[in-house]
Amino acid sequence: MTVDTDPMPPSGLDLRALVSRLARRTPTRTEADVQADVRDLLLHGGLNLAAEDLTVQLEAQVGDRRRIDVETGFTVIEVKKDLRAGTVLAEAVEQLAGYVAERTKRLNQRYVGVLTDGADWRCYHLRVDEELEEVAHHVVDPAQPDPDRLCVWLEAILATEAQIRPTPQEIDRRIGADSPGHALERAGLRDLWSLAREAPEARLKRRLWARLLTTAFGSQFADDD
């Protein structure tokens, strides 16, 4: 079973055409155009989201007068017209870091940041030092748009689908080593370890586990983080 991204969902929206339009970076389009298309993708891309699950006002108020372009669950999405232009990418990452840090502090809950111009999709994790780290990257080819692949990538971040048949393919696509979901959890675990690694109990348990794994795997086991 895959994410249900029929190119023509019940709404009549052509998802392949939508994803292609998003990825073309047409010079005449506005950021509002990109936001609207991203919203349609989230609603009609088989991600188990309804209109009430999305905050796209357009742009949700964060606090200190900053605004989020799109927010759903524990994910904020910052939309730009073209991330390749000048310093747009660097400035957008800085802006997104503020959004994610504010949400994380306010709700005491991990928030994920996604930055996109429709063609370039980047997923960010907020480290314990409050710096954003890019953990996953997906690029859409406007000439060969693949809405299913993009929506699976997004779903691995949003985790909104339910009752997914646990086939090897689906497990690999959603939480496999190359998925954004896996990258986010790995980054989170790394941060937890960075906070606990100097604790005597944690150091002792790590040494014990290292010995057990070395016994089991021999020289193939690398005793590092």
Coordinates of N, CA and C in Angstrom, one line a residue, residues 17-222:
A17 N 0.0 17.6 -12.2 CA 0.2 19.0 -12.8 C 0.5 20.0 -11.7
L18 N -0.1 19.8 -10.5 CA 0.2 20.6 -9.3 C 1.6 20.6 -8.9
V19 N 2.2 19.4 -8.8 CA 3.5 19.2 -8.4 C 4.5 19.7 -9.4
S20 N 4.2 19.5 -10.7 CA 5.0 20.1 -11.8 C 5.0 21.6 -11.7
R21 N 3.8 22.2 -11.5 CA 3.7 23.7 -11.4 C 4.5 24.2 -10.2
L22 N 4.5 23.5 -9.1 CA 5.2 23.9 -7.9 C 6.7 23.9 -8.2
A23 N 7.2 22.9 -9.0 CA 8.6 22.7 -9.2 C 9.2 23.6 -10.3
R24 N 8.3 24.2 -11.1 CA 8.8 25.0 -12.2 C 9.4 26.3 -11.9
R25 N 9.1 26.8 -10.7 CA 9.6 28.1 -10.2 C 9.4 29.2 -11.3
T26 N 8.2 29.3 -11.8 CA 7.8 30.3 -12.8 C 8.1 31.7 -12.2
P27 N 8.9 32.5 -13.0 CA 9.3 33.9 -12.5 C 8.1 34.8 -12.1
T28 N 7.0 34.6 -12.8 CA 5.8 35.5 -12.5 C 5.0 35.1 -11.3
R29 N 5.3 33.9 -10.7 CA 4.4 33.5 -9.6 C 4.8 34.3 -8.3
T30 N 3.9 34.3 -7.4 CA 4.2 35.0 -6.1 C 4.4 33.9 -5.0
E31 N 4.8 34.3 -3.8 CA 4.9 33.4 -2.7 C 3.5 32.9 -2.3
A32 N 2.5 33.8 -2.4 CA 1.2 33.4 -2.1 C 0.7 32.3 -3.0
D33 N 1.1 32.3 -4.3 CA 0.8 31.2 -5.2 C 1.4 29.9 -4.8
V34 N 2.6 30.0 -4.3 CA 3.3 28.7 -3.9 C 2.6 28.2 -2.6
Q35 N 2.3 29.1 -1.7 CA 1.6 28.7 -0.5 C 0.3 28.0 -0.8
A36 N -0.5 28.6 -1.7 CA -1.8 28.0 -2.0 C -1.6 26.6 -2.6
D37 N -0.6 26.5 -3.5 CA -0.3 25.1 -4.1 C 0.1 24.1 -3.0
V38 N 1.0 24.6 -2.1 CA 1.4 23.7 -1.1 C 0.3 23.2 -0.2
R39 N -0.6 24.1 0.1 CA -1.8 23.8 0.9 C -2.7 22.8 0.1
D40 N -2.9 23.0 -1.2 CA -3.6 22.0 -2.0 C -3.0 20.6 -2.0
L41 N -1.6 20.6 -2.0 CA -0.9 19.3 -2.0 C -1.1 18.6 -0.7
L42 N -1.0 19.4 0.4 CA -1.2 18.8 1.7 C -2.6 18.2 1.9
L43 N -3.6 18.9 1.4 CA -5.0 18.5 1.5 C -5.4 17.4 0.6
H44 N -4.9 17.3 -0.6 CA -5.3 16.4 -1.6 C -4.3 15.3 -1.9
G45 N -3.1 15.3 -1.2 CA -2.1 14.4 -1.5 C -2.1 13.1 -0.8
G46 N -3.3 12.7 -0.2 CA -3.4 11.5 0.5 C -2.7 11.4 1.8
L47 N -2.5 12.6 2.5 CA -1.8 12.7 3.7 C -2.7 12.7 5.0
N48 N -4.0 12.4 4.8 CA -4.9 12.3 5.9 C -5.1 13.6 6.6
L49 N -5.1 14.7 5.9 CA -5.2 16.0 6.4 C -6.5 16.6 5.9
A50 N -7.2 17.4 6.8 CA -8.4 18.1 6.4 C -8.1 19.6 6.5
A51 N -8.9 20.5 6.0 CA -8.7 21.9 6.0 C -8.5 22.4 7.4
E52 N -9.2 21.8 8.4 CA -9.1 22.3 9.8 C -7.7 21.9 10.4
D53 N -7.0 21.0 9.8 CA -5.7 20.5 10.3 C -4.6 21.5 9.9
L54 N -4.9 22.4 9.0 CA -3.9 23.3 8.4 C -4.1 24.7 8.9
T55 N -3.0 25.4 9.3 CA -3.1 26.8 9.6 C -2.3 27.5 8.4
V56 N -3.1 28.1 7.5 CA -2.6 28.8 6.4 C -3.4 30.1 6.3
Q57 N -3.0 31.1 6.9 CA -4.0 32.2 7.1 C -3.9 33.4 6.1
L58 N -3.4 33.5 5.0 CA -2.1 32.9 4.7 C -1.1 33.5 5.6
E59 N -0.5 32.6 6.3 CA 0.5 32.9 7.3 C 0.0 33.0 8.7
A60 N 0.4 32.1 9.5 CA -0.1 32.0 10.9 C 0.8 32.9 11.8
Q61 N 0.2 33.6 12.7 CA 1.0 34.5 13.6 C 1.8 33.6 14.6
V62 N 3.0 33.9 14.8 CA 3.9 33.2 15.7 C 4.0 33.9 17.0
G63 N 4.2 35.1 17.1 CA 4.6 35.9 18.2 C 5.5 37.0 17.7
D64 N 6.0 37.8 18.5 CA 6.9 38.9 18.0 C 6.7 39.3 16.6
R65 N 5.5 39.2 16.1 CA 5.1 39.7 14.7 C 5.6 38.9 13.6
R66 N 6.3 37.8 13.9 CA 6.7 36.9 12.8 C 5.6 36.0 12.4
R67 N 5.6 35.5 11.1 CA 4.5 34.7 10.6 C 5.0 33.4 10.0
I68 N 4.2 32.3 10.2 CA 4.5 31.0 9.6 C 3.6 30.9 8.4
D69 N 4.2 30.5 7.3 CA 3.4 30.3 6.1 C 2.4 29.2 6.2
V70 N 2.8 28.0 6.6 CA 1.9 26.9 6.7 C 2.3 26.1 8.0
E71 N 1.3 25.7 8.8 CA 1.5 25.0 10.0 C 0.5 23.8 10.1
T72 N 1.0 22.6 10.3 CA 0.2 21.5 10.5 C 0.8 20.6 11.6
G73 N 0.0 20.2 12.6 CA 0.5 19.4 13.7 C 1.7 20.0 14.3
F74 N 2.8 19.3 14.3 CA 4.1 19.7 14.9 C 5.1 20.1 13.8
T75 N 4.6 20.6 12.7 CA 5.5 20.9 11.6 C 5.2 22.3 11.1
V76 N 6.2 23.1 10.9 CA 6.0 24.4 10.3 C 6.7 24.4 8.9
I77 N 6.0 25.0 7.9 CA 6.5 25.0 6.6 C 6.7 26.5 6.1
E78 N 7.9 26.8 5.8 CA 8.2 28.1 5.2 C 8.4 28.0 3.7
V79 N 7.6 28.9 3.0 CA 7.6 28.8 1.6 C 8.3 30.1 1.0
K80 N 9.1 29.8 0.0 CA 9.8 30.9 -0.7 C 9.5 30.7 -2.2
K81 N 9.7 31.8 -2.9 CA 9.4 31.8 -4.4 C 10.5 31.1 -5.1
D82 N 11.8 31.3 -4.7 CA 12.9 30.6 -5.3 C 14.1 30.6 -4.3
L83 N 14.5 29.4 -3.8 CA 15.5 29.3 -2.8 C 16.9 29.5 -3.4
R84 N 17.0 29.5 -4.8 CA 18.3 29.6 -5.4 C 18.8 31.1 -5.5
A85 N 17.9 32.0 -5.3 CA 18.2 33.4 -5.5 C 19.0 34.0 -4.4
G86 N 20.1 34.6 -4.7 CA 20.9 35.4 -3.7 C 21.1 34.7 -2.4
T87 N 20.7 35.4 -1.3 CA 20.8 34.9 0.0 C 19.5 34.4 0.6
V88 N 18.6 34.1 -0.3 CA 17.2 33.7 0.1 C 17.3 32.5 1.0
L89 N 18.1 31.5 0.6 CA 18.1 30.2 1.4 C 18.7 30.5 2.8
A90 N 19.8 31.2 3.0 CA 20.4 31.4 4.3 C 19.4 32.2 5.1
E91 N 18.8 33.2 4.6 CA 17.8 34.1 5.3 C 16.6 33.3 5.7
A92 N 16.1 32.4 4.8 CA 15.0 31.6 5.1 C 15.2 30.6 6.3
V93 N 16.4 30.0 6.3 CA 16.8 29.1 7.3 C 16.8 29.8 8.7
E94 N 17.4 31.0 8.7 CA 17.4 31.8 9.9 C 16.0 32.1 10.4
Q95 N 15.1 32.5 9.5 CA 13.7 32.8 9.8 C 13.0 31.6 10.3
L96 N 13.2 30.4 9.7 CA 12.6 29.2 10.1 C 13.1 28.8 11.4
A97 N 14.3 29.0 11.7 CA 14.9 28.7 13.1 C 14.1 29.4 14.2
G98 N 13.8 30.7 13.9 CA 13.0 31.4 14.9 C 11.6 30.8 15.1
Y99 N 11.0 30.5 14.0 CA 9.7 29.9 14.1 C 9.7 28.6 14.9
V100 N 10.6 27.7 14.6 CA 10.7 26.4 15.2 C 11.0 26.5 16.7
A101 N 12.0 27.3 17.0 CA 12.4 27.5 18.4 C 11.3 28.1 19.2
E102 N 10.5 29.0 18.7 CA 9.4 29.6 19.4 C 8.3 28.6 19.7
R103 N 8.0 27.8 18.7 CA 7.0 26.8 18.9 C 7.4 25.7 19.9
T104 N 8.7 25.3 19.8 CA 9.2 24.3 20.7 C 9.2 24.7 22.1
K105 N 9.6 26.0 22.4 CA 9.5 26.5 23.7 C 8.1 26.7 24.2
R106 N 7.2 27.2 23.4 CA 5.9 27.5 23.8 C 5.1 26.2 24.2
L107 N 5.3 25.1 23.5 CA 4.5 23.9 23.7 C 5.3 22.8 24.3
N108 N 6.6 23.0 24.5 CA 7.5 22.0 25.1 C 7.3 20.7 24.3
Q109 N 7.4 20.8 23.0 CA 7.2 19.7 22.1 C 8.1 19.9 20.9
R110 N 8.7 18.8 20.4 CA 9.5 18.9 19.3 C 8.8 19.4 18.1
Y111 N 9.3 20.4 17.4 CA 8.7 20.9 16.2 C 9.7 20.7 15.0
V112 N 9.2 20.4 13.9 CA 10.1 20.2 12.7 C 9.9 21.4 11.7
G113 N 10.9 21.8 11.1 CA 10.8 22.8 10.0 C 11.0 22.3 8.6
V114 N 10.2 22.7 7.7 CA 10.3 22.4 6.3 C 10.4 23.6 5.5
L115 N 11.4 23.7 4.6 CA 11.6 24.9 3.8 C 11.5 24.4 2.3
T116 N 10.7 25.2 1.6 CA 10.5 24.8 0.2 C 10.2 26.0 -0.8
D117 N 10.6 25.8 -2.0 CA 10.1 26.7 -3.1 C 9.3 25.9 -4.1
G118 N 8.9 24.7 -3.7 CA 8.1 23.8 -4.6 C 8.9 22.8 -5.3
A119 N 10.2 23.1 -5.6 CA 11.1 22.2 -6.3 C 12.1 21.6 -5.3
D120 N 12.5 22.4 -4.4 CA 13.5 22.1 -3.4 C 12.8 22.0 -2.1
W121 N 12.8 20.8 -1.5 CA 12.2 20.6 -0.2 C 13.2 20.1 0.8
R122 N 13.4 20.9 1.9 CA 14.4 20.6 2.9 C 13.7 20.5 4.3
C123 N 14.1 19.5 5.0 CA 13.6 19.2 6.4 C 14.7 19.5 7.4
Y124 N 14.3 20.2 8.5 CA 15.2 20.7 9.5 C 14.8 20.2 10.9
H125 N 15.8 19.9 11.7 CA 15.7 19.5 13.1 C 16.4 20.6 13.9
L126 N 15.7 21.0 15.0 CA 16.2 22.0 15.9 C 17.1 21.3 17.0
R127 N 18.4 21.6 16.9 CA 19.3 21.0 17.8 C 19.2 21.6 19.2
V128 N 19.9 21.0 20.2 CA 19.8 21.5 21.6 C 20.4 22.8 21.7
D129 N 21.3 23.2 20.8 CA 21.9 24.5 20.8 C 21.1 25.6 20.1
E130 N 19.8 25.1 19.7 CA 18.8 26.0 19.0 C 19.3 26.4 17.6
E131 N 20.2 25.6 17.0 CA 20.6 25.8 15.6 C 19.8 24.8 14.8
L132 N 19.4 25.2 13.6 CA 18.7 24.3 12.7 C 19.7 23.5 11.9
E133 N 19.4 22.2 11.8 CA 20.2 21.2 11.1 C 19.4 20.6 10.0
E134 N 19.9 20.7 8.8 CA 19.1 20.0 7.7 C 19.4 18.5 7.8
V135 N 18.3 17.7 7.9 CA 18.4 16.3 8.0 C 17.9 15.5 6.8
A136 N 17.1 16.2 5.9 CA 16.6 15.5 4.7 C 16.4 16.5 3.6
H137 N 16.5 16.0 2.4 CA 16.4 16.9 1.2 C 15.7 16.1 0.1
H138 N 14.8 16.7 -0.5 CA 14.1 16.1 -1.7 C 13.9 17.1 -2.8
V139 N 14.2 16.7 -4.0 CA 14.2 17.6 -5.1 C 13.1 17.1 -6.1
V140 N 12.3 17.9 -6.6 CA 11.2 17.5 -7.6 C 11.7 18.0 -9.0
D141 N 11.6 17.1 -10.0 CA 11.9 17.4 -11.3 C 10.6 17.8 -12.0
P142 N 10.5 19.1 -12.4 CA 9.3 19.5 -13.1 C 8.9 18.8 -14.3
A143 N 9.9 18.2 -15.0 CA 9.6 17.5 -16.2 C 9.1 16.1 -16.0
Q144 N 9.4 15.6 -14.8 CA 9.0 14.2 -14.4 C 8.5 14.2 -13.0
P145 N 7.4 14.9 -12.7 CA 6.9 15.1 -11.3 C 6.4 13.7 -10.8
D146 N 6.7 13.5 -9.6 CA 6.3 12.2 -8.9 C 5.6 12.6 -7.6
P147 N 4.3 12.8 -7.7 CA 3.5 13.2 -6.5 C 3.6 12.2 -5.4
D148 N 3.6 10.9 -5.8 CA 3.6 9.8 -4.8 C 4.9 9.9 -4.0
R149 N 6.0 10.0 -4.6 CA 7.3 10.1 -3.9 C 7.4 11.3 -3.0
L150 N 6.9 12.5 -3.5 CA 6.9 13.7 -2.7 C 6.0 13.5 -1.5
C151 N 4.8 13.0 -1.7 CA 3.9 12.9 -0.6 C 4.3 11.8 0.5
V152 N 5.0 10.8 0.0 CA 5.6 9.8 1.0 C 6.7 10.5 1.8
W153 N 7.5 11.3 1.1 CA 8.5 12.1 1.8 C 7.9 13.0 2.9
L154 N 6.9 13.7 2.5 CA 6.2 14.6 3.5 C 5.5 13.8 4.6
E155 N 4.9 12.7 4.3 CA 4.2 11.9 5.3 C 5.2 11.3 6.3
A156 N 6.4 11.0 5.9 CA 7.4 10.5 6.8 C 7.7 11.6 7.9
I157 N 7.5 12.8 7.5 CA 7.8 14.0 8.4 C 6.5 14.3 9.3
L158 N 5.4 14.3 8.6 CA 4.2 14.7 9.3 C 3.6 13.6 10.1
A159 N 3.8 12.3 9.7 CA 3.3 11.2 10.4 C 1.8 11.3 10.6
T160 N 1.0 11.5 9.5 CA -0.4 11.7 9.7 C -1.2 10.5 9.1
E161 N -0.6 9.6 8.4 CA -1.3 8.5 7.9 C -1.6 7.5 9.0
A162 N -2.7 6.7 8.8 CA -3.1 5.7 9.7 C -3.4 4.4 9.0
Q163 N -3.4 3.3 9.7 CA -3.7 2.0 9.1 C -3.0 1.6 7.8
I164 N -1.7 1.9 7.8 CA -0.8 1.6 6.7 C -0.4 0.1 6.8
R165 N -0.5 -0.6 5.8 CA -0.1 -2.0 5.8 C 1.4 -2.1 5.9
P166 N 1.9 -2.8 6.9 CA 3.3 -2.8 7.2 C 4.1 -3.7 6.3
T167 N 4.1 -3.4 5.0 CA 4.9 -4.2 4.1 C 6.4 -3.8 4.2
P168 N 7.3 -4.6 3.8 CA 8.7 -4.2 3.8 C 9.0 -2.9 3.0
Q169 N 8.3 -2.7 1.9 CA 8.4 -1.5 1.1 C 8.0 -0.3 1.8
E170 N 6.8 -0.4 2.5 CA 6.2 0.8 3.2 C 7.1 1.1 4.4
I171 N 7.6 0.1 5.1 CA 8.4 0.4 6.3 C 9.7 1.1 5.8
D172 N 10.3 0.6 4.7 CA 11.5 1.3 4.2 C 11.2 2.7 3.7
R173 N 10.1 2.9 3.0 CA 9.8 4.2 2.5 C 9.6 5.3 3.6
R174 N 8.9 4.8 4.7 CA 8.5 5.8 5.7 C 9.5 5.9 6.9
I175 N 10.1 4.8 7.3 CA 11.0 4.9 8.5 C 12.4 4.2 8.2
G176 N 12.6 3.9 6.9 CA 13.9 3.3 6.6 C 15.1 4.3 6.8
A177 N 16.3 3.8 6.6 CA 17.5 4.5 6.9 C 17.6 5.8 6.0
D178 N 17.0 5.8 4.8 CA 17.0 7.0 4.0 C 15.8 7.9 4.0
S179 N 14.9 7.6 5.0 CA 13.7 8.4 5.1 C 13.9 9.6 6.0
P180 N 13.2 10.7 5.8 CA 13.3 11.9 6.7 C 12.8 11.5 8.1
G181 N 11.9 10.6 8.2 CA 11.4 10.2 9.6 C 12.6 9.6 10.4
H182 N 13.3 8.7 9.7 CA 14.5 8.1 10.4 C 15.5 9.2 10.7
A183 N 15.8 10.1 9.8 CA 16.8 11.1 10.0 C 16.4 12.0 11.2
L184 N 15.1 12.3 11.3 CA 14.7 13.2 12.5 C 14.8 12.4 13.8
E185 N 14.5 11.2 13.8 CA 14.6 10.4 15.1 C 16.0 10.2 15.5
R186 N 16.9 10.0 14.5 CA 18.3 9.8 14.7 C 18.9 11.1 15.3
A187 N 18.5 12.2 14.7 CA 19.0 13.5 15.2 C 18.5 13.7 16.6
G188 N 17.3 13.4 16.9 CA 16.7 13.5 18.3 C 17.5 12.7 19.3
L189 N 17.7 11.4 18.9 CA 18.5 10.5 19.8 C 19.9 11.0 20.0
R190 N 20.5 11.5 19.0 CA 21.9 12.1 19.1 C 21.9 13.2 20.1
D191 N 20.9 14.1 20.1 CA 20.8 15.2 21.0 C 20.6 14.7 22.4
L192 N 19.8 13.7 22.6 CA 19.6 13.2 24.0 C 20.9 12.6 24.5
W193 N 21.6 11.9 23.6 CA 22.9 11.3 24.1 C 23.9 12.4 24.4
S194 N 23.9 13.5 23.7 CA 24.8 14.6 24.0 C 24.6 15.2 25.3
L195 N 23.3 15.1 25.8 CA 23.0 15.7 27.1 C 23.3 14.7 28.2
A196 N 23.3 13.4 27.9 CA 23.5 12.4 29.0 C 24.8 11.7 29.0
R197 N 25.6 11.9 28.0 CA 26.8 11.1 27.8 C 27.8 11.2 28.9
E198 N 27.8 12.3 29.6 CA 28.8 12.4 30.7 C 28.3 11.9 32.1
A199 N 27.0 11.5 32.1 CA 26.5 10.9 33.4 C 27.2 9.6 33.6
P200 N 27.6 9.3 34.9 CA 28.3 8.1 35.2 C 27.5 6.8 34.8
E201 N 26.2 6.8 35.1 CA 25.4 5.6 34.7 C 25.4 5.4 33.2
A202 N 25.2 6.5 32.5 CA 25.2 6.4 31.0 C 26.5 5.9 30.4
R203 N 27.6 6.4 31.0 CA 28.9 6.0 30.5 C 29.2 4.5 30.8
L204 N 28.7 4.0 32.0 CA 28.9 2.6 32.3 C 28.1 1.7 31.4
K205 N 26.8 2.1 31.2 CA 26.0 1.3 30.3 C 26.5 1.3 28.9
R206 N 27.1 2.4 28.4 CA 27.6 2.4 27.1 C 28.8 1.5 26.9
R207 N 29.6 1.5 27.9 CA 30.8 0.6 27.9 C 30.4 -0.9 27.9
L208 N 29.3 -1.2 28.7 CA 28.8 -2.6 28.7 C 28.2 -3.0 27.4
W209 N 27.5 -2.1 26.8 CA 26.9 -2.4 25.5 C 28.0 -2.5 24.4
A210 N 29.0 -1.7 24.5 CA 30.1 -1.8 23.5 C 30.8 -3.1 23.6
R211 N 31.0 -3.6 24.8 CA 31.6 -4.9 25.0 C 30.8 -6.0 24.4
L212 N 29.5 -6.0 24.7 CA 28.5 -7.0 24.2 C 28.5 -7.0 22.7
L213 N 28.5 -5.8 22.1 CA 28.4 -5.7 20.6 C 29.7 -6.1 20.0
T214 N 30.8 -5.8 20.6 CA 32.1 -6.2 20.1 C 32.3 -7.8 20.2
T215 N 31.7 -8.4 21.2 CA 31.7 -9.8 21.3 C 30.9 -10.5 20.2
A216 N 29.8 -9.8 19.9 CA 28.8 -10.4 18.9 C 29.4 -10.2 17.5
F217 N 29.9 -9.0 17.2 CA 30.3 -8.6 15.9 C 31.8 -8.6 15.6
G218 N 32.6 -8.7 16.6 CA 34.0 -8.7 16.5 C 34.5 -7.3 15.9
S219 N 35.5 -7.4 15.0 CA 36.1 -6.2 14.4 C 35.1 -5.4 13.6
Q220 N 34.0 -6.0 13.2 CA 33.0 -5.3 12.3 C 32.3 -4.2 13.1
F221 N 32.3 -4.3 14.4 CA 31.7 -3.3 15.3 C 32.6 -2.1 15.6
A222 N 32.2 -0.9 15.2 CA 32.9 0.3 15.5 C 32.4 1.0 16.7

